[in-house]
mmCIF file of C-alpha atoms in Angstrom:
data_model
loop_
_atom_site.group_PDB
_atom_site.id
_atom_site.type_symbol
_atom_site.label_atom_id
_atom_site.label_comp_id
_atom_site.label_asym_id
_atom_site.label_seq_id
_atom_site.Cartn_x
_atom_site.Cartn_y
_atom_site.Cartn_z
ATOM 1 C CA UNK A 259 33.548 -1.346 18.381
ATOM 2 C CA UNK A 260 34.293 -0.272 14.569
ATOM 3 C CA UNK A 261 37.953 -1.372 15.219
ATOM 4 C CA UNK A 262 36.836 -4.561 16.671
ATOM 5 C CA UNK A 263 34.346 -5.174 13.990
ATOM 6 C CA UNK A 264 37.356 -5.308 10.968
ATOM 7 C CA UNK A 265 39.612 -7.842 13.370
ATOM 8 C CA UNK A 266 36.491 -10.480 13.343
ATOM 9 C CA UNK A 267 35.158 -9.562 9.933
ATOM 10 C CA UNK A 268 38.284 -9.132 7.854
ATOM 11 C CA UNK A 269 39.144 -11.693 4.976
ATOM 12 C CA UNK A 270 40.332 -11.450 1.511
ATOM 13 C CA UNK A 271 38.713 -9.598 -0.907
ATOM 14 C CA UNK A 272 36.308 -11.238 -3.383
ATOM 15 C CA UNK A 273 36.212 -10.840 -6.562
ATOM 16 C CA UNK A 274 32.455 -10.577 -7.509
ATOM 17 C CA UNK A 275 30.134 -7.430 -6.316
ATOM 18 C CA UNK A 276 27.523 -9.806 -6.939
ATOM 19 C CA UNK A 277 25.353 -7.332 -8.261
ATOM 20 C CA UNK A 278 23.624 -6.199 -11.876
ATOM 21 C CA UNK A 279 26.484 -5.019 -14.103
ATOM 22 C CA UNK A 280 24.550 -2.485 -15.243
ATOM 23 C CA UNK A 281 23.422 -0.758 -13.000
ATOM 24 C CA UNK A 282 26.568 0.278 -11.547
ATOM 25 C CA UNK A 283 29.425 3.151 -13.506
ATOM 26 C CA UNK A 284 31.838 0.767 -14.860
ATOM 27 C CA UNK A 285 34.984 2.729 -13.273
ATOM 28 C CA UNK A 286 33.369 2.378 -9.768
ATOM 29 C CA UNK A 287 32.611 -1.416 -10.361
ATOM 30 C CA UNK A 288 36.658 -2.106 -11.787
ATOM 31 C CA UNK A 289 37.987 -0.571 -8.948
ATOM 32 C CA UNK A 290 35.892 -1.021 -6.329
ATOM 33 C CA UNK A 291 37.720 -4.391 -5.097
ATOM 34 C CA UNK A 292 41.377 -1.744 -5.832
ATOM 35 C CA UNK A 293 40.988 -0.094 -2.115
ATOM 36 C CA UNK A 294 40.968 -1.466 1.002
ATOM 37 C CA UNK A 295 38.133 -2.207 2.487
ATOM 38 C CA UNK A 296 38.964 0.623 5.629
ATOM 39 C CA UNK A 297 39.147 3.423 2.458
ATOM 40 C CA UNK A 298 36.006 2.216 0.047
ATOM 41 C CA UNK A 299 35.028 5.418 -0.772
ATOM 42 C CA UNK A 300 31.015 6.378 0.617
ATOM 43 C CA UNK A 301 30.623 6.840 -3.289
ATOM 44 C CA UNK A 302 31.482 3.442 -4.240
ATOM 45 C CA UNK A 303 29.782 1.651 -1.424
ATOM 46 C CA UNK A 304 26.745 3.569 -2.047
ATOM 47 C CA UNK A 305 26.643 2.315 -6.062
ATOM 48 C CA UNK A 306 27.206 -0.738 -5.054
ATOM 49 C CA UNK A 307 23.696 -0.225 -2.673
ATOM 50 C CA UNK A 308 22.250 1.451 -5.647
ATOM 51 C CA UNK A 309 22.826 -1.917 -8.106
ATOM 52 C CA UNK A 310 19.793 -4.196 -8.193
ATOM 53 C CA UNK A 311 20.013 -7.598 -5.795
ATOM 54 C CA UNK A 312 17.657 -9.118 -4.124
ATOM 55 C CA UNK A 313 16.938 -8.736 -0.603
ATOM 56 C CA UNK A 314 18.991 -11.265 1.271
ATOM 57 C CA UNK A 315 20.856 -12.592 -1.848
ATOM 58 C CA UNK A 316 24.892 -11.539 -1.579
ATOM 59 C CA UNK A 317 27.065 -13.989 -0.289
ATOM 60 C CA UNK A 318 28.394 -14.898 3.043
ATOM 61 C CA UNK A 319 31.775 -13.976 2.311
ATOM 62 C CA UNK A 320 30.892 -10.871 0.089
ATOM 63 C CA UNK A 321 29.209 -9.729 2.945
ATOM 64 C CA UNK A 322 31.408 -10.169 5.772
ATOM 65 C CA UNK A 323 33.961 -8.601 3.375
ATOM 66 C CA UNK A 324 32.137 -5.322 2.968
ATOM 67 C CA UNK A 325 30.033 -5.062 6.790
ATOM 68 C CA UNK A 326 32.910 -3.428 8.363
ATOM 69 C CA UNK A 327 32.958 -0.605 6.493
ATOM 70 C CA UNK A 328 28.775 -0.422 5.672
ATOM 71 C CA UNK A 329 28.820 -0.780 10.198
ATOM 72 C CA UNK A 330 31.076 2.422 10.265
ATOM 73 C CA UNK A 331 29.280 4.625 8.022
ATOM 74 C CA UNK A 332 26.015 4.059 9.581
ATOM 75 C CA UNK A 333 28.216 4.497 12.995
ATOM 76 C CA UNK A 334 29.160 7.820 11.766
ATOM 77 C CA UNK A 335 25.881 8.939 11.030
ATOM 78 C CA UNK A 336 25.574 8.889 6.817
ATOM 79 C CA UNK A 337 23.147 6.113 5.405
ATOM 80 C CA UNK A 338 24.802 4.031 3.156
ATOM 81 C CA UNK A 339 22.063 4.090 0.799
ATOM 82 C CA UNK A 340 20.070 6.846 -0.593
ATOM 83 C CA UNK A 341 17.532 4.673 -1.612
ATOM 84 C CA UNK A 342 16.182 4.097 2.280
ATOM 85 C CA UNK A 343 17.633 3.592 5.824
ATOM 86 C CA UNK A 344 15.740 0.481 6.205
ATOM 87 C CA UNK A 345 17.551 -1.667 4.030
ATOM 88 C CA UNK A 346 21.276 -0.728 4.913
ATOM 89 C CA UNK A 347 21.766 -4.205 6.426
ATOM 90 C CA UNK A 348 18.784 -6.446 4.445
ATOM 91 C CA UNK A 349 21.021 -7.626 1.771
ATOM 92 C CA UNK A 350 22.714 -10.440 3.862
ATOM 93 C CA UNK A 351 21.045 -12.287 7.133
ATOM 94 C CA UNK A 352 22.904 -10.113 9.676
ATOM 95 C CA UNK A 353 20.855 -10.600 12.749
ATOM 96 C CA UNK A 354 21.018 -14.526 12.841
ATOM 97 C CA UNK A 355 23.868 -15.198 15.465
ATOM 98 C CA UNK A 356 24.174 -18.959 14.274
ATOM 99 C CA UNK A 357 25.745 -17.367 10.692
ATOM 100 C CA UNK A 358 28.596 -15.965 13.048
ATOM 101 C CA UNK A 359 31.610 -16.638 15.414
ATOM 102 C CA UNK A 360 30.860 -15.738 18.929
ATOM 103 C CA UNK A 361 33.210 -12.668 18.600
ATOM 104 C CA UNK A 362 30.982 -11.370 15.182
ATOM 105 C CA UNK A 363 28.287 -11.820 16.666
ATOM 106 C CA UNK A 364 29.627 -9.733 19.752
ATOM 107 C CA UNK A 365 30.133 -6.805 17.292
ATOM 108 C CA UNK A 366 26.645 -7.109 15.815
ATOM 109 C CA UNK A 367 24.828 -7.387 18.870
ATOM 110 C CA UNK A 368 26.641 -4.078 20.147
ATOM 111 C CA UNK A 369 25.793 -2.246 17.109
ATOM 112 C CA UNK A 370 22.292 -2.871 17.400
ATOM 113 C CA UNK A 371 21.668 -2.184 20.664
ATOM 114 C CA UNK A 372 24.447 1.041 20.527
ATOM 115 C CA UNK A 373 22.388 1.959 17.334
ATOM 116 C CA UNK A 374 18.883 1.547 18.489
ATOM 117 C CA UNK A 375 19.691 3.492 21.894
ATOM 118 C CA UNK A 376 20.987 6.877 20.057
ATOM 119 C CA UNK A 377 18.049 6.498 17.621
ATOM 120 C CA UNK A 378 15.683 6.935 20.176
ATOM 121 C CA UNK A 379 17.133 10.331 20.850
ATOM 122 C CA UNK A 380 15.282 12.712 18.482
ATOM 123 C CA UNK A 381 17.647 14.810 16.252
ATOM 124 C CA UNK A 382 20.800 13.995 18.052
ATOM 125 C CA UNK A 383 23.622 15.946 16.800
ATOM 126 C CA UNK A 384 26.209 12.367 17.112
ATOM 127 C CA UNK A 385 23.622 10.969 14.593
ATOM 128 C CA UNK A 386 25.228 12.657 11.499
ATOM 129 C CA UNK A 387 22.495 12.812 8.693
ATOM 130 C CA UNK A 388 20.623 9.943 10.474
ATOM 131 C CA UNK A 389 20.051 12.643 12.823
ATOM 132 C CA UNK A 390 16.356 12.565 11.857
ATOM 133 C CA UNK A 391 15.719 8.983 11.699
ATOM 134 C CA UNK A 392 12.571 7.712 12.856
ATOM 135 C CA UNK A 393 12.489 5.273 15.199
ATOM 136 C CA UNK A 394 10.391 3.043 13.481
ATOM 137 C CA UNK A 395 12.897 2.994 10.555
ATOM 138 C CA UNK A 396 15.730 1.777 12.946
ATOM 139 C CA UNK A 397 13.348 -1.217 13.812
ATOM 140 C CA UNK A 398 12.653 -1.961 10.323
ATOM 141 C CA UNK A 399 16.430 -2.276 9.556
ATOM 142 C CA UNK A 400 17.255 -4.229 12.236
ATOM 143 C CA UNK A 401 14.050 -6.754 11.075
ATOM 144 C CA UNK A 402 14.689 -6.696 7.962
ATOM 145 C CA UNK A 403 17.993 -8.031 8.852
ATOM 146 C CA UNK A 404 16.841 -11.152 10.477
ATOM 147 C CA UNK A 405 16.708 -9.542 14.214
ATOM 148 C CA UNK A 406 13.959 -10.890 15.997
ATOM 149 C CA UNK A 407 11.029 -8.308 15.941
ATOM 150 C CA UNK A 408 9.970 -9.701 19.470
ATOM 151 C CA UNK A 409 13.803 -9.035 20.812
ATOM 152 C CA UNK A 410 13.904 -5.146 19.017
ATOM 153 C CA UNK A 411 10.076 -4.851 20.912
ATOM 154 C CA UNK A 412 11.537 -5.664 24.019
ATOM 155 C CA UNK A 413 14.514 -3.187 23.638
ATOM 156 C CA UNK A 414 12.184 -0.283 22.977
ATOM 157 C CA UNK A 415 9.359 -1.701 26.077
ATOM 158 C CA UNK A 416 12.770 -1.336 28.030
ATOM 159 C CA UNK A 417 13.632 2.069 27.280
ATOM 160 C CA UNK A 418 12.870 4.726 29.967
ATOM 161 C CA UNK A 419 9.453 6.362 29.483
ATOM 162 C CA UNK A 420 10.594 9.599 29.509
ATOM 163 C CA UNK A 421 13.133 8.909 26.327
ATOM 164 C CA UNK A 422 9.884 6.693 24.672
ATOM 165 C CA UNK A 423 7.401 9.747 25.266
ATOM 166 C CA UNK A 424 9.587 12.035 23.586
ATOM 167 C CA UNK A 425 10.828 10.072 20.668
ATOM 168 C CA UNK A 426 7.452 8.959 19.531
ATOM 169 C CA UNK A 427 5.830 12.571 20.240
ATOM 170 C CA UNK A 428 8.752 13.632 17.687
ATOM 171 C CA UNK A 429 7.824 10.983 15.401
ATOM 172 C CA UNK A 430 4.294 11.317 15.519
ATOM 173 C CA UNK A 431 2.941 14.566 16.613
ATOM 174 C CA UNK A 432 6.355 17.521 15.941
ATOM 175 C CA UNK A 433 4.868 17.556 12.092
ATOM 176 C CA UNK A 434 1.670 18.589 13.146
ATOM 177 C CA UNK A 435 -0.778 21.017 14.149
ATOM 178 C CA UNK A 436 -1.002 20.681 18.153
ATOM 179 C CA UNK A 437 -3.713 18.285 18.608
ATOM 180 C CA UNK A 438 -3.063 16.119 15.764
ATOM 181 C CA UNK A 439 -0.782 13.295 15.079
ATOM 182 C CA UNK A 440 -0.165 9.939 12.993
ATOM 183 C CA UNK A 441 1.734 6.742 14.048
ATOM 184 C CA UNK A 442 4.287 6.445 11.344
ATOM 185 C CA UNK A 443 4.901 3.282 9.360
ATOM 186 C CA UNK A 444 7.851 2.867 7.276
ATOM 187 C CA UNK A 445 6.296 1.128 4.128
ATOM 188 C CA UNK A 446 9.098 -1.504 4.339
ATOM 189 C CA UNK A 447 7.514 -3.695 6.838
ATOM 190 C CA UNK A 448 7.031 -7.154 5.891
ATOM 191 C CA UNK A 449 3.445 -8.641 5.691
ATOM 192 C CA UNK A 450 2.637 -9.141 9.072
ATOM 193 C CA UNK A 451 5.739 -7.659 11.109
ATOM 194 C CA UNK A 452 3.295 -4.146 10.389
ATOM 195 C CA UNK A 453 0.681 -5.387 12.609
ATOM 196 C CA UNK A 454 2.705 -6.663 15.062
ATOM 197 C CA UNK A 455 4.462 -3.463 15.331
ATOM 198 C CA UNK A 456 1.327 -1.400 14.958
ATOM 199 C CA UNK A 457 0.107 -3.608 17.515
ATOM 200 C CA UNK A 458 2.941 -2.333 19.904
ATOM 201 C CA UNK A 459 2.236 1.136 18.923
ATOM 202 C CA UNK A 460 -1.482 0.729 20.224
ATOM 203 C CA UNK A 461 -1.234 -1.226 23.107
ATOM 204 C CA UNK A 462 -2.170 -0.320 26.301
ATOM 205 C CA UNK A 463 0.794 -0.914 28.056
ATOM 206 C CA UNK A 464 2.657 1.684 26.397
ATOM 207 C CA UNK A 465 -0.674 4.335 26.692
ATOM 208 C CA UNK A 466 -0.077 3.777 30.110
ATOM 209 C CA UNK A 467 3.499 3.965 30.208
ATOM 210 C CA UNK A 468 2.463 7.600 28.684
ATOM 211 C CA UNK A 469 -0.865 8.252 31.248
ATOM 212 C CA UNK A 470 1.619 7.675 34.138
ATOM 213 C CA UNK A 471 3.929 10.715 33.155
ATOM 214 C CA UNK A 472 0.832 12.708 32.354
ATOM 215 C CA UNK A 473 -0.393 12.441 35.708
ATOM 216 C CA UNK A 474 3.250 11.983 37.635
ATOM 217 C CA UNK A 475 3.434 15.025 40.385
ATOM 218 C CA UNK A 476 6.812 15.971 39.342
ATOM 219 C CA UNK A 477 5.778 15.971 35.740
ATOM 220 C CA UNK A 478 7.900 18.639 33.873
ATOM 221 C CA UNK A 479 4.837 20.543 31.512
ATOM 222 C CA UNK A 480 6.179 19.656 27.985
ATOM 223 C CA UNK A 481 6.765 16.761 29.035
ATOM 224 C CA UNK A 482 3.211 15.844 29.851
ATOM 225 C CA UNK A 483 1.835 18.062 26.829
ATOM 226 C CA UNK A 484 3.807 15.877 24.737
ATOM 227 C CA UNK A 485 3.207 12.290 26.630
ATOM 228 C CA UNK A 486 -0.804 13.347 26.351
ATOM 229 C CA UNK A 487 -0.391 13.634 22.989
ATOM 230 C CA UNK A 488 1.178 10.543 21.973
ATOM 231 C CA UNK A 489 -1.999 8.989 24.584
ATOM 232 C CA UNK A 490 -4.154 10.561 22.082
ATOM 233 C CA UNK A 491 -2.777 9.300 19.031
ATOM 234 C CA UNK A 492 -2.678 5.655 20.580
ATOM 235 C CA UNK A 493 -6.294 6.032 21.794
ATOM 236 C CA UNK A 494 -6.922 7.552 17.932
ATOM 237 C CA UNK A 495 -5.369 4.502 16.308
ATOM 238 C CA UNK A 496 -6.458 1.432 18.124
#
């Protein structure tokens, strides 16, 4: 997929980072346009993350240039940004297919869903550092991106409840004391997108989705301890 994403993304290189001057080492911003795009050093990319922009504001071609490489780190498990997870991808309107060729938007679409899939697995050693990701921070990168909230909703409704159960027990309940538990909100939800998704967090279809393993005959124990508890916390937060 990483292969196939620098055949349909690969053009010449710009020659603006498109980003405050300052805020960037002035070695790393000379040469960052010196390597090719397969061997921009984590460092460099990361600076470049670092520099102010506004959400949304780099160029079409600036973008396509560098999403390539920002896909494969985030592939290989390392944020490209130590700011926050959430806005690896917000700087450009990725998740709009009409911005790309059929064959981009292949690539992007496969991410997502590839990327959304292993995040639901809690601490999963293929994640790299992102190992501990939240769920809920996936979403917000993906959204924040342009995906359609409804569409990344309907990914995670889709998931098997046993996967669901355990993710969101991890997310909201492994910090805790047994008994107690918190949904967890990433602060970078947009006005309105956080009561959608808290709205999805609370709704009764997915307590139920949880009640039925509870009460399932075949029901491994931790796995209704920890689908009870993440009832709990919905019934707690509604």
């Amino acid at each position: 997929m990483i292969e196939e994403a620098y055949r349909q993304f690969g053009r010449k290189k710009p020659n603006d980072l498109e980003v405050c001057e300052c805020c960037m080492d002035p070695q790393t911003r000379r040469e960052f346009f010196n390597h090719p795009i397969r061997d921009l050093p984590l460092h460099d990319l990361r600076e470049w993350y670092f520099a102010a922009a506004d959400p949304g504001w780099v160029s079409q071609p600036l973008w396509q240039y560098l999403l390539p490489r920002i896909l494969e780190v985030l592939a290989a498990g390392e944020p490209v940004s130590e700011i926050s997870v959430e806005i690896s991808l917000s700087r450009h309107t990725t998740g709009d297919p009409a911005l790309w060729s059929a064959a981009q938007w292949a690539v992007l679409d496969q991410f997502q869903r590839r990327f959304l899939e292993r995040a639901m697995i809690p601490a999963n050693p293929s994640a790299g550092r992102l190992a501990h990701l939240r769920l809920d921070d996936a979403l917000c990168m993906f959204r924040l991106s342009g995906w359609p909230l409804l569409d990344l909703i309907a990914q995670v409704t889709a998931m098997p409840g046993l996967a669901l159960a355990e993710r969101l027990w991890h997310d909201w309940c492994g910090d805790f004391w047994p008994g107690y538990g918190a949904i967890a909100l990433t602060s970078f939800w947009p006005a309105g997108d956080n009561t959608l998704v808290h709205d999805f967090y609370t709704s009764l279809a997915l307590q139920e989705r949880m009640e039925a393993l509870v009460l399932a005959e075949d029901a491994a124990p931790l796995v209704a301890e920890h689908a009870l508890a993440v009832m709990q916390v919905i019934a707690d937060n509604r």
